[in-house]
GROMACS .gro file of C-alpha atoms in nm:
model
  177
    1UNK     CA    1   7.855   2.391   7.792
    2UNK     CA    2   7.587   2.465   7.581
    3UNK     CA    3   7.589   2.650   7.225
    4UNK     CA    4   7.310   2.925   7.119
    5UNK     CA    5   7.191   2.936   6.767
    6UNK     CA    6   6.933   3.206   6.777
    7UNK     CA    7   6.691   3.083   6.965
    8UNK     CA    8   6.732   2.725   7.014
    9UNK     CA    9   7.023   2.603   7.243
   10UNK     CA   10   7.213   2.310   7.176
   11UNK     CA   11   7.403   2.113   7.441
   12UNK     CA   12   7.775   2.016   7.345
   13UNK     CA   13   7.973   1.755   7.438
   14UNK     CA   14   8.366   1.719   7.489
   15UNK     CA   15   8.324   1.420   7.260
   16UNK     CA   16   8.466   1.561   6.839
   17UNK     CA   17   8.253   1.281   6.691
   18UNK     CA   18   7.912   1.379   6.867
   19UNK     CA   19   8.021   1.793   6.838
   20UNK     CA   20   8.032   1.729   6.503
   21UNK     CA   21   7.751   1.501   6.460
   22UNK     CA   22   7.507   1.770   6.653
   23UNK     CA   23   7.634   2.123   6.513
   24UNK     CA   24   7.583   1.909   6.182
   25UNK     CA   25   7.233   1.852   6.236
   26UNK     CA   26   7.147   2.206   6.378
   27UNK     CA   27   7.245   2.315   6.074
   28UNK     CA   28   7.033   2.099   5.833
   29UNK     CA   29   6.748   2.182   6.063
   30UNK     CA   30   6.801   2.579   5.994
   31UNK     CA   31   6.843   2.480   5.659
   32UNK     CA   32   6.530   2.401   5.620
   33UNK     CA   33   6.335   2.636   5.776
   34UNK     CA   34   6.217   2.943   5.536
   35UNK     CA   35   6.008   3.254   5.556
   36UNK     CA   36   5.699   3.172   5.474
   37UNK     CA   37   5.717   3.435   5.233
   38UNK     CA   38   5.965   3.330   5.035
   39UNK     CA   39   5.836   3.107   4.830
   40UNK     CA   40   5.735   3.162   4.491
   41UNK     CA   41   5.379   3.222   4.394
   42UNK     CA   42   5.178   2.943   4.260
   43UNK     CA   43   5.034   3.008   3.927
   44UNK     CA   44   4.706   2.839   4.045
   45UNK     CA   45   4.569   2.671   4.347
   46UNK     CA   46   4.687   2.301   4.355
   47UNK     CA   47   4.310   2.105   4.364
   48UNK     CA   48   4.261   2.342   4.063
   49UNK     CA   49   4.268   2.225   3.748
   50UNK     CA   50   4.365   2.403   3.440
   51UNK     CA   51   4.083   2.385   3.196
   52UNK     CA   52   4.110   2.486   2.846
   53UNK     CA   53   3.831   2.697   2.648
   54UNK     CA   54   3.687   2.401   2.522
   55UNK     CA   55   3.740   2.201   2.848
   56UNK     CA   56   3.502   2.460   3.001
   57UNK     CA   57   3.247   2.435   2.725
   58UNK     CA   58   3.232   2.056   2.725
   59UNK     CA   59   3.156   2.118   3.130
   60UNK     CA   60   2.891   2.388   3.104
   61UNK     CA   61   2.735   2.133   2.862
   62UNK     CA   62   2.755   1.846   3.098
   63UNK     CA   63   2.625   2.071   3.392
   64UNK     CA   64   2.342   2.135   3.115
   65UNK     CA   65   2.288   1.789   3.058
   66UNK     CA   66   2.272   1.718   3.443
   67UNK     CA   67   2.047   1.988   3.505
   68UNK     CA   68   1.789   1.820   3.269
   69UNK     CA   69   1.805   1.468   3.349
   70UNK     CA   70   1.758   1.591   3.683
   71UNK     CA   71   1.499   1.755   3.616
   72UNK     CA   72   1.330   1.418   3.475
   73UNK     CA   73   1.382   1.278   3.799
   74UNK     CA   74   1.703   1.075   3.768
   75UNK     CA   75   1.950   1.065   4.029
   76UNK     CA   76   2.333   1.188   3.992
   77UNK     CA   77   2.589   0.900   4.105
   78UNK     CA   78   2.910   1.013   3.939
   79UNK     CA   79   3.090   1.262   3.669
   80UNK     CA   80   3.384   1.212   3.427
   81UNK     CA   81   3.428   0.832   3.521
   82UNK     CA   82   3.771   0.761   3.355
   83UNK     CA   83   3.898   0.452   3.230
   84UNK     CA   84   4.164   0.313   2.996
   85UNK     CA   85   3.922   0.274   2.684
   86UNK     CA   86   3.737   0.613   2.747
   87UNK     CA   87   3.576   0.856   2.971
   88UNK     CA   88   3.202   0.789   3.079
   89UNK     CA   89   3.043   1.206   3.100
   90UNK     CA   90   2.752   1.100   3.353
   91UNK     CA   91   2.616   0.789   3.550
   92UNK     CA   92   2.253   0.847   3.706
   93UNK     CA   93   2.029   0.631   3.861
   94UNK     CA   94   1.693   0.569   3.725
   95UNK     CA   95   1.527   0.341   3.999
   96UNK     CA   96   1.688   0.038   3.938
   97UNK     CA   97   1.893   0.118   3.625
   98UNK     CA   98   2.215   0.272   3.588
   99UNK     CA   99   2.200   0.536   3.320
  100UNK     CA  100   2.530   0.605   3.156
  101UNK     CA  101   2.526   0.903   2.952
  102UNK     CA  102   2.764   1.038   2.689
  103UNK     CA  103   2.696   1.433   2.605
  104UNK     CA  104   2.805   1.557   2.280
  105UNK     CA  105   2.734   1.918   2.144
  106UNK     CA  106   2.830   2.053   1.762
  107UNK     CA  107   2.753   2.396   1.645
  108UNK     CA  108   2.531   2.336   1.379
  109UNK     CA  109   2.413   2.017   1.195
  110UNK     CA  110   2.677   1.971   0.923
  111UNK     CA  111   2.813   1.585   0.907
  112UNK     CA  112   2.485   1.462   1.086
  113UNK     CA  113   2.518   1.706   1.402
  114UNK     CA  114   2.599   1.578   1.739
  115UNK     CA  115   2.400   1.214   1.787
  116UNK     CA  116   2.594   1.104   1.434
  117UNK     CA  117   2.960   1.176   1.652
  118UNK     CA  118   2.856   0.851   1.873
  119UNK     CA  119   2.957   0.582   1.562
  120UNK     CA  120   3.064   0.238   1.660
  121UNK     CA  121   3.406   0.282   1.778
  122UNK     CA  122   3.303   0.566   2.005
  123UNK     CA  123   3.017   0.305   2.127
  124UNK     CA  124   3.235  -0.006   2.180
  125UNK     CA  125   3.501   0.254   2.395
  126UNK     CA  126   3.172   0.341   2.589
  127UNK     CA  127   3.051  -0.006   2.670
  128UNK     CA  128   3.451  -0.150   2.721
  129UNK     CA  129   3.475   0.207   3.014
  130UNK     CA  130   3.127   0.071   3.141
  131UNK     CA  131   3.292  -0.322   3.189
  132UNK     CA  132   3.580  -0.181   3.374
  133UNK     CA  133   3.403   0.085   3.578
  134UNK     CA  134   3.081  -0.136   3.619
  135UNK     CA  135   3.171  -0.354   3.944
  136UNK     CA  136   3.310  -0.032   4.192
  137UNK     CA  137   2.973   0.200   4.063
  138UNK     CA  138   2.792  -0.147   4.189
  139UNK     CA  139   2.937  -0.125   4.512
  140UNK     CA  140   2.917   0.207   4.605
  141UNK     CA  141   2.577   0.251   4.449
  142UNK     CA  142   2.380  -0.129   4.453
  143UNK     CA  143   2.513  -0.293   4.760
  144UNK     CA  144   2.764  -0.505   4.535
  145UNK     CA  145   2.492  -0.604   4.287
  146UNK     CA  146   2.504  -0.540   3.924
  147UNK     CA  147   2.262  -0.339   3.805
  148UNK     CA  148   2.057  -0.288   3.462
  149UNK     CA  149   2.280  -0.065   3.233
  150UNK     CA  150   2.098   0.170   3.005
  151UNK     CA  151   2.311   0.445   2.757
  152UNK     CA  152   2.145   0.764   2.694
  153UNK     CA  153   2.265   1.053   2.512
  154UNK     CA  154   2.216   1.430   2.572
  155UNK     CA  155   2.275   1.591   2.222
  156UNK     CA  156   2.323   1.988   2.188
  157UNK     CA  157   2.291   2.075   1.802
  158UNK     CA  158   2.382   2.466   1.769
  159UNK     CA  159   2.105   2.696   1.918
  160UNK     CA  160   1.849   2.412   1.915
  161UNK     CA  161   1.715   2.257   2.265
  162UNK     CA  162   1.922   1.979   2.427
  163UNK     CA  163   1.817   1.609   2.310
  164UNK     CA  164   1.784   1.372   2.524
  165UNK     CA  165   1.804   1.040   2.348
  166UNK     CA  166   1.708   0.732   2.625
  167UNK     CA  167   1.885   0.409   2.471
  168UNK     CA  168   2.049   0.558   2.255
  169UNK     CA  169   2.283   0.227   2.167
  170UNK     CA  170   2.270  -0.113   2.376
  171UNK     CA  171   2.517  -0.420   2.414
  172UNK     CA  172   2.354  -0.683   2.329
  173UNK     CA  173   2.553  -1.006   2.369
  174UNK     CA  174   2.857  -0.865   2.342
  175UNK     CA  175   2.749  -0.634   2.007
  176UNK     CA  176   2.698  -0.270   1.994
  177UNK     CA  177   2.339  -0.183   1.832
   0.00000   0.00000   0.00000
């Protein structure tokens, strides 16, 4: 005997305990199934993130900043390297060096512009992100050896031309210059 449930057909048995058991599970399994229309619509795409107005700014600047250091020959290794103590904006590669870069923009000069944003604390959050993130940007990038770590700055003051500041602060046994 054999029971049809649209279009899948179940076999049944004289035994209560397996009846039971089977119609139960035919059931969970239509259960599940949906239109595929019926779902909601999703707001945005999931790989998409949601970026606010000054999210998007901060990125056009960084795709700036990119576009010159590339343009002085540097290499592109990584973007937006996060890490407990801060958020690294670029890494390049400059030969043998590994150029982390922090990109800052301000709409006009008031309170020293953009290069006077990067004080000490921002610095030592810098170099502690660089520590952490340091060994797995060696791996991928230097066969597992540490390289020479250099920070630059790319500094957008209003209307003026980008900066680009090379060295702009170094750790020096364990100090921030």
């Amino acid at each position: 005997m054999h029971l049809d449930m649209a279009d899948d057909t179940i076999p049944l048995s004289s035994d209560p305990d397996t009846l039971a058991y089977t119609l139960a599970a035919a059931r969970r399994g239509k259960r599940r199934r949906r239109p595929s229309g019926s779902r909601m619509p999703r707001a945005a795409a999931k790989n998409e993130p949601r970026l606010s107005p000054s999210q998007r700014r901060g990125l056009a600047f960084e795709d700036d900043a990119l576009e010159l250091l590339a343009g002085h020959g540097l290499q592109p290794v990584a973007r937006n390297l996060r890490a407990s103590p801060g958020e690294i904006d670029l890494a390049l590669r400059d030969g043998d060096t590994l150029v982390l870069v922090e990109v800052r923009a301000r709409g006009n000069g008031r309170y020293g512009g953009a290069g006077a944003s990067i004080d000490r604390a921002k610095q030592r959050r810098l170099a502690r992100a660089a520590a952490l993130l340091l060994p797995r940007l060696a791996e991928r990038h230097w066969n597992g050896r540490i390289p020479p770590v250099r920070f630059d700055a790319v500094l957008f003051d209003g209307d003026a031309r980008p900066q680009w500041v090379r060295a702009a602060f170094s750790i020096d046994d364990g100090m921030v210059r």
